[in-house]
mmCIF file of C-alpha atoms in Angstrom:
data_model
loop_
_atom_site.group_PDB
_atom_site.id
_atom_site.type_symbol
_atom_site.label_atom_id
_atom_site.label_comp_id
_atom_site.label_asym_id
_atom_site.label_seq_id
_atom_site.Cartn_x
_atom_site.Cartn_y
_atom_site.Cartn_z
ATOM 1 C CA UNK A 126 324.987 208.968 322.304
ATOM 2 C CA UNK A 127 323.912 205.449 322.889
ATOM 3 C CA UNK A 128 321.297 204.433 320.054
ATOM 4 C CA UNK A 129 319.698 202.331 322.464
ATOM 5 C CA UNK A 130 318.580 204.957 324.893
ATOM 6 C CA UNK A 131 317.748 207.321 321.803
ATOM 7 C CA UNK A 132 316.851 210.402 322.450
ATOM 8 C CA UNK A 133 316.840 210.052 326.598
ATOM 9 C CA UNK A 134 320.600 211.468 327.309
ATOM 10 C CA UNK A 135 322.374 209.622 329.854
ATOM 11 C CA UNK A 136 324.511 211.244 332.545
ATOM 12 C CA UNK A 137 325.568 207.842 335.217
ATOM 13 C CA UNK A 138 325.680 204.565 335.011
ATOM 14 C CA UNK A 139 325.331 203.064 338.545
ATOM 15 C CA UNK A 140 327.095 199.514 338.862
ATOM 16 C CA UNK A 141 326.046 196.472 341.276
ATOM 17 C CA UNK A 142 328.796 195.186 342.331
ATOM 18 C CA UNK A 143 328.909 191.372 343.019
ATOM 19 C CA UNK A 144 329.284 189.090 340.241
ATOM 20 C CA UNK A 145 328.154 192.224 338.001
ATOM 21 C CA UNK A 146 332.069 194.000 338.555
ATOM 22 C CA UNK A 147 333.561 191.032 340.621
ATOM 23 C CA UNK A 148 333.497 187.329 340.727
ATOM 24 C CA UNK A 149 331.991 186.601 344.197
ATOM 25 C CA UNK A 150 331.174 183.288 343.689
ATOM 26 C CA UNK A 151 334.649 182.434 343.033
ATOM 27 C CA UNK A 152 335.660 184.299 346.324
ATOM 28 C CA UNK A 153 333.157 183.017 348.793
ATOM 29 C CA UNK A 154 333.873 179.155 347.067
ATOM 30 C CA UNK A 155 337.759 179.878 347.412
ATOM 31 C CA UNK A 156 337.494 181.738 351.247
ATOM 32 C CA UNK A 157 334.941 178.405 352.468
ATOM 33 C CA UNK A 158 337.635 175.840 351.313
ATOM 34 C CA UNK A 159 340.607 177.796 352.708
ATOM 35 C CA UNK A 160 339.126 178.486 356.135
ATOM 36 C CA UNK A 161 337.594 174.947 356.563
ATOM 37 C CA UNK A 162 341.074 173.559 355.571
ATOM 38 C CA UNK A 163 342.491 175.902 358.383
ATOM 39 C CA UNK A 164 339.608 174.266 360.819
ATOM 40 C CA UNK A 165 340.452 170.688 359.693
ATOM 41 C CA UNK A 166 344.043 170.519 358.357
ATOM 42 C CA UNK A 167 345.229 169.132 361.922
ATOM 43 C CA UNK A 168 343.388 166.467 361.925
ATOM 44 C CA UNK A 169 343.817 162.994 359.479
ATOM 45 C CA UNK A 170 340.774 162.745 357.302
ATOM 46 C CA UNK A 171 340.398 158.855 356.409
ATOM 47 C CA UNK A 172 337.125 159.793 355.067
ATOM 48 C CA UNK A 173 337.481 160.918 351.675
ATOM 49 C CA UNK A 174 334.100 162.910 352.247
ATOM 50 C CA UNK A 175 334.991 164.845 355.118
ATOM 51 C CA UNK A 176 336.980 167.436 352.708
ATOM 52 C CA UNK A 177 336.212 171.185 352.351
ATOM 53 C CA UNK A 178 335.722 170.719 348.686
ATOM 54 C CA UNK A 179 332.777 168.206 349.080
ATOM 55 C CA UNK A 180 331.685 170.695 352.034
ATOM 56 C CA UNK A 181 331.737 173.256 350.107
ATOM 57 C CA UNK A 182 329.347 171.656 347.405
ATOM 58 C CA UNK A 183 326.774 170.287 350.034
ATOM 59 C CA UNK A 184 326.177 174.048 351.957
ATOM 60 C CA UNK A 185 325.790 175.175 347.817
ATOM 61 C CA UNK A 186 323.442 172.405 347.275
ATOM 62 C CA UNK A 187 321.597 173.021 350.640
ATOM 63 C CA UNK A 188 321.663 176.808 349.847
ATOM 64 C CA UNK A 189 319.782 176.256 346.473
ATOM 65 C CA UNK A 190 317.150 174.376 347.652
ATOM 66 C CA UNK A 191 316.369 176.216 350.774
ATOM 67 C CA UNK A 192 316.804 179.634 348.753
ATOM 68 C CA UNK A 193 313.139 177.857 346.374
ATOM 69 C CA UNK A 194 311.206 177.052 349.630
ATOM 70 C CA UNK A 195 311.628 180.667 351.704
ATOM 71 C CA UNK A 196 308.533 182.852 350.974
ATOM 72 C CA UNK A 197 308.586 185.285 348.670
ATOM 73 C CA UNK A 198 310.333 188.646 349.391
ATOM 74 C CA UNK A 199 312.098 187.207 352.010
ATOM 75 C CA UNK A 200 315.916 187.379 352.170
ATOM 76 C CA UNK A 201 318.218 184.627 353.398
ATOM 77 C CA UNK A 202 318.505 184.532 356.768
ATOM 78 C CA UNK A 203 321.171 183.725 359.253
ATOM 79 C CA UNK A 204 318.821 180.830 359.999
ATOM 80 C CA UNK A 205 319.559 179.127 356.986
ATOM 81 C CA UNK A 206 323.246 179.973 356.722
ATOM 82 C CA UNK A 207 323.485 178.368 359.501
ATOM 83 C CA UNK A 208 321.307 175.462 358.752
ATOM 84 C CA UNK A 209 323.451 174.697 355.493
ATOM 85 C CA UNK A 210 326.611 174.757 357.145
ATOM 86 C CA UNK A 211 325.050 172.296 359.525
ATOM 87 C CA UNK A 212 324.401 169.787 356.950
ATOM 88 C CA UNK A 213 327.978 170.665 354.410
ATOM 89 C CA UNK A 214 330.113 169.633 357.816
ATOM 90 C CA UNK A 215 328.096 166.912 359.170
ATOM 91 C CA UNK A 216 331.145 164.868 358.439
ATOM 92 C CA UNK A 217 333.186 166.721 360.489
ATOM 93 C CA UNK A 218 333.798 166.379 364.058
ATOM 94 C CA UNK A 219 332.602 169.905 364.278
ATOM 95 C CA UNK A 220 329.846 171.142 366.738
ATOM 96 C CA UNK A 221 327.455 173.913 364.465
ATOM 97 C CA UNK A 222 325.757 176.412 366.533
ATOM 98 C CA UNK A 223 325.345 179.924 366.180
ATOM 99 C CA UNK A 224 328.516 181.121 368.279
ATOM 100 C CA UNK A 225 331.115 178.689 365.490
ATOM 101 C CA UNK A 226 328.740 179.969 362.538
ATOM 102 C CA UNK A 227 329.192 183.511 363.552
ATOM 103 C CA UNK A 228 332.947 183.000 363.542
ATOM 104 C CA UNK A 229 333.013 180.878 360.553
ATOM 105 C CA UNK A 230 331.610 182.976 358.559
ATOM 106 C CA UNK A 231 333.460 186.374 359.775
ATOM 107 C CA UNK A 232 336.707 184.517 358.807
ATOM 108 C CA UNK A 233 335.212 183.940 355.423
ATOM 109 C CA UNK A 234 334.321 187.827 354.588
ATOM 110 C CA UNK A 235 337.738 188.753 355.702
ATOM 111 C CA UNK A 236 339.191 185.996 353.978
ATOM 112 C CA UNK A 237 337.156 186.703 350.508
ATOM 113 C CA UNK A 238 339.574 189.940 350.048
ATOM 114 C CA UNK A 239 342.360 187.838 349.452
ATOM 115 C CA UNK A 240 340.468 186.256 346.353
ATOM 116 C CA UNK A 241 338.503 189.174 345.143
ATOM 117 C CA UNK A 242 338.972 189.251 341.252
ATOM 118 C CA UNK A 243 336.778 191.259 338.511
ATOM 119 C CA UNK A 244 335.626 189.504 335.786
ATOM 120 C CA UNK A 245 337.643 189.637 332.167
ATOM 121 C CA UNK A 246 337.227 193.449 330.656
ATOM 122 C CA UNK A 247 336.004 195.143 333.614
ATOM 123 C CA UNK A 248 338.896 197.472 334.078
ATOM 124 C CA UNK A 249 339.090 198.160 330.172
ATOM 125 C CA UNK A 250 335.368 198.865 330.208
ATOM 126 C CA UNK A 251 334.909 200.923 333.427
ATOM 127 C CA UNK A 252 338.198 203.248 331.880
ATOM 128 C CA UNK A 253 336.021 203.649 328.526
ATOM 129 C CA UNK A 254 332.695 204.343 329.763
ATOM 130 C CA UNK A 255 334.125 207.147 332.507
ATOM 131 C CA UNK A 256 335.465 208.971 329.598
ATOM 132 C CA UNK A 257 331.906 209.659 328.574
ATOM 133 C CA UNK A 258 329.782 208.914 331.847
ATOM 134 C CA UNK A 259 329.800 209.353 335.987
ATOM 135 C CA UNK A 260 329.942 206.018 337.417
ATOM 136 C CA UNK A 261 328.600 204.868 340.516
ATOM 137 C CA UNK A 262 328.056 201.700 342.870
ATOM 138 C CA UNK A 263 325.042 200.763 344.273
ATOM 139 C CA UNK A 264 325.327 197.533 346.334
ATOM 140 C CA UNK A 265 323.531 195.038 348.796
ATOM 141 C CA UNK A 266 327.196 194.317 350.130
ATOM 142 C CA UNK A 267 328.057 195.842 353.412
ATOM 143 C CA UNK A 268 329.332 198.879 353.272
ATOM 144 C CA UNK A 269 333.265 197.906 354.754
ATOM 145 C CA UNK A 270 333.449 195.150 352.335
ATOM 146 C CA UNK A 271 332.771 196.993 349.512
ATOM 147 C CA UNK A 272 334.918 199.810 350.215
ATOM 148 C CA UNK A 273 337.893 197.032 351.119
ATOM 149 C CA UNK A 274 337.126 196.018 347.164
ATOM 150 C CA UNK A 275 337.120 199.075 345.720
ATOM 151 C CA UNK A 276 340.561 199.624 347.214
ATOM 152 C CA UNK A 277 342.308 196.350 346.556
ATOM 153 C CA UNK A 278 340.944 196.191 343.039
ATOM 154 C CA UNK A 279 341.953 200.145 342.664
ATOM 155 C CA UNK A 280 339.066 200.891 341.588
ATOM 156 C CA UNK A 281 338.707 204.190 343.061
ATOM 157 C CA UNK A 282 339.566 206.485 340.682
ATOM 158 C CA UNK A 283 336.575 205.156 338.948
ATOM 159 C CA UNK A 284 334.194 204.530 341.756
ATOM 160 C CA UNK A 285 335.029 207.880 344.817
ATOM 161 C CA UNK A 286 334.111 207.441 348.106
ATOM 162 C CA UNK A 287 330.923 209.884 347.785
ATOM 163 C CA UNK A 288 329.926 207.353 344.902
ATOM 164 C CA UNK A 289 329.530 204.522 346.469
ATOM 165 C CA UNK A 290 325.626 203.342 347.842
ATOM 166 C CA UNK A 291 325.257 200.293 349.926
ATOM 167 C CA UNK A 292 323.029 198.784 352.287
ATOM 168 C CA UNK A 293 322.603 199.623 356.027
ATOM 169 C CA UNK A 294 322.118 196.942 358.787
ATOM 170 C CA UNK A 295 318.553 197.609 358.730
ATOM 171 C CA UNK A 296 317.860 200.095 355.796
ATOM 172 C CA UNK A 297 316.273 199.176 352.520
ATOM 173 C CA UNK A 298 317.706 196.515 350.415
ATOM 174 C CA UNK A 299 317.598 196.193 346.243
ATOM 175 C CA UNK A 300 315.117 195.930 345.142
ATOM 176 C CA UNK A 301 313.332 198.304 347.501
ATOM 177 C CA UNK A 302 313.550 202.084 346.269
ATOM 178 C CA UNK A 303 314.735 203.118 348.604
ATOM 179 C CA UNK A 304 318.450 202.646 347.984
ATOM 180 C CA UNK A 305 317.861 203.936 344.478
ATOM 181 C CA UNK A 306 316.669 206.904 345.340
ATOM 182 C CA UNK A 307 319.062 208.250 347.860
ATOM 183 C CA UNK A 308 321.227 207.321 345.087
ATOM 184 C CA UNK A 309 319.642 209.585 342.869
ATOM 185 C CA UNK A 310 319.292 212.490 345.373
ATOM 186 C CA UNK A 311 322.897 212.202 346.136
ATOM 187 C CA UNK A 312 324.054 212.428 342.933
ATOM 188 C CA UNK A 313 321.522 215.119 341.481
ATOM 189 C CA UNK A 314 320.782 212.530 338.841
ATOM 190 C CA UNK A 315 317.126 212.331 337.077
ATOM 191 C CA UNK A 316 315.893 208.973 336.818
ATOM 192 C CA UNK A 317 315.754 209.125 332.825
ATOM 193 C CA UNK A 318 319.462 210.527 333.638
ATOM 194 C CA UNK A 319 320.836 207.155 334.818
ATOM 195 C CA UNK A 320 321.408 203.336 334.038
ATOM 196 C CA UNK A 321 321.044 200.700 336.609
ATOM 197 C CA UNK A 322 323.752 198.063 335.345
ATOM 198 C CA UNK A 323 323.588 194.486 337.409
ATOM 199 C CA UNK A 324 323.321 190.827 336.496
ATOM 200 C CA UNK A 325 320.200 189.769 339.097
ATOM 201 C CA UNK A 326 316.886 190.576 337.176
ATOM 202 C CA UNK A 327 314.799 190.913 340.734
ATOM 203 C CA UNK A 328 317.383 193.201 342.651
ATOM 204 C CA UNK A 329 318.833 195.328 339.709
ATOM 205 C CA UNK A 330 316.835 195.457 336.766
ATOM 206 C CA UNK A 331 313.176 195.227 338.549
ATOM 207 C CA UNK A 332 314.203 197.190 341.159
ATOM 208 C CA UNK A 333 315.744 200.150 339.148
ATOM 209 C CA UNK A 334 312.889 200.086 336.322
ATOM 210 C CA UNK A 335 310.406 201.106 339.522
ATOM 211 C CA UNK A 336 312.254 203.602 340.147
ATOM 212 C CA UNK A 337 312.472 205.048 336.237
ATOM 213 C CA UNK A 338 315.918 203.934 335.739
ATOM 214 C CA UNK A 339 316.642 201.841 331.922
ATOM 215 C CA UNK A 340 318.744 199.445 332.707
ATOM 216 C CA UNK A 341 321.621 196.719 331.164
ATOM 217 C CA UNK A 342 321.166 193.010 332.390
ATOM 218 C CA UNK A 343 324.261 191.056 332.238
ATOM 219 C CA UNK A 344 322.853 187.353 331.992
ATOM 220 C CA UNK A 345 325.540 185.276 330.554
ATOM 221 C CA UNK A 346 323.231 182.470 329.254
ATOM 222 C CA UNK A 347 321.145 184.611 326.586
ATOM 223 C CA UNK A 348 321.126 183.420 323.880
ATOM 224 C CA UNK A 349 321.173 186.893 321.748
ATOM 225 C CA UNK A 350 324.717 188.751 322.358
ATOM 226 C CA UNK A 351 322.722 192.091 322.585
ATOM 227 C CA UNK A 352 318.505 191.962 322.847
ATOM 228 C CA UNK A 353 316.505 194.125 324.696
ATOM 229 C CA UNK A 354 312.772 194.878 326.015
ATOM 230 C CA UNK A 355 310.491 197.054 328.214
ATOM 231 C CA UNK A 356 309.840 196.871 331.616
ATOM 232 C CA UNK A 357 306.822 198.867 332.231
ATOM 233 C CA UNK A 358 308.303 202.021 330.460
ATOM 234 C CA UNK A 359 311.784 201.376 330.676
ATOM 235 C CA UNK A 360 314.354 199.892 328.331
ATOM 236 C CA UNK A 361 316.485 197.076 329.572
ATOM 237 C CA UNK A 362 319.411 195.933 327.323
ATOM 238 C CA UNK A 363 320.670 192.531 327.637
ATOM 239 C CA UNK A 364 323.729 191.302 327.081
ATOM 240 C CA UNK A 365 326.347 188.305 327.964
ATOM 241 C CA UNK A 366 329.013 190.178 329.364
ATOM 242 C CA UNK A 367 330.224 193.518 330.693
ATOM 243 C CA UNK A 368 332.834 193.492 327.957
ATOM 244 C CA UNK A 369 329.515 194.439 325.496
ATOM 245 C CA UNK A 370 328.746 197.694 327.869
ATOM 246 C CA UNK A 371 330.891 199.764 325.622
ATOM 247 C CA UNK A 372 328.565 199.192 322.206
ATOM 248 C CA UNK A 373 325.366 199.679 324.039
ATOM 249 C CA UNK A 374 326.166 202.617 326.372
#
């Protein structure tokens, strides 16, 4: 038993997914400059700016700062996806309106499977911890995309089918309850049963404390390898990396 839920016994850990499990900021970054090349690579750039790779860092930089000024509680919107991508190709002799955005960005989802990569120890980890533990997903991601990961990554021995909780069009989102507890109810699991494990503080560690979950945050910059603290009356572990699950769970 884990001495740092001591004496609650654990039963499932539920997982986020993105950039908890896998990498998607290397995916999205590697699907952008592969399907802007595809858009582009026809044409002679004499412009040394007008490359995806500078692209790419302009919609990032435009994402960050628009991401500070939307009110709070609200989530991105297509509105400013598209509004970035306006701004990262205005070098390009590219018309941005909703119709090329909507395209643009379909390619990139379907594209991201071709670069979808966990992070170092996740396999290892996942293979320990289900010796001891029932392990579950619970995602923002749609639900096609995540079920595409789980199967390319061959995951699903770990992760089944009936295991796996995402987001509907226009269902609740983490960090609403809402997806936590049909979680719960599906799996028969008592909140003081389970671990929320996820590396965004708002959406996986605030949202499953509400709902009497403990939970692990994976924040690579702490400076501690393994700290932790109460959320209301939950523990939350921190550590750097999901390599550390196994000495804390």
């Amino acid at each position: 038993m884990s001495p740092f839920f001591f004496p609650a016994p654990k039963k499932m850990i539920f997982f986020d997914m993105n950039n908890t499990l896998v990498d998607r900021r290397q995916c999205f970054d590697s699907a952008f400059t592969e399907v802007l090349g595809d858009y582009t690579g026809r044409w002679e750039q004499e412009d040394g700016a007008a490359s995806p790779e500078n692209a790419l860092q302009i919609y990032k930089q435009e994402w960050q700062k628009l991401r500070k000024l939307r009110p709070r509680g609200h989530h991105p919107s297509e509105e400013m996806r598209i509004s970035c991508l306006e701004k990262a190709l205005d070098a390009f002799p590219i018309s941005v309106n909703e119709t090329f955005a909507k395209g643009f960005f379909e390619r990139i989802e379907e594209t991201e499977g071709n670069y979808v990569r966990l992070f170092p120890g996740v396999e290892e980890t996942l293979s320990s911890l289900g010796e001891r533990y029932k392990l579950a997903v619970i995602s923002n991601g749609s639900r096609k995309r995540l079920e595409r990961d789980i199967g390319r990554l061959r995951l699903s021995s770990f992760f089944p089918e009936g295991l796996l909780f995402s987001s509907t069009k226009d269902g609740p989102r983490k960090p609403h309850p809402g997806l936590y507890r049909t979680a719960l109810k599906e799996t028969g699991i008592a909140p003081g049963q389970g671990v929320m494990v996820g590396n965004s503080w708002k959406n996986d560690i605030i949202g499953s404390t509400r709902c009497g979950l403990d939970a692990v945050w994976i924040y690579p910059p702490h400076v501690k390898k393994i700290s932790q603290r109460k959320v209301g009356r939950q523990k939350v572990i921190i550590v750097r990396s999901v390599k550390q699950l196994v000495h804390v769970l």
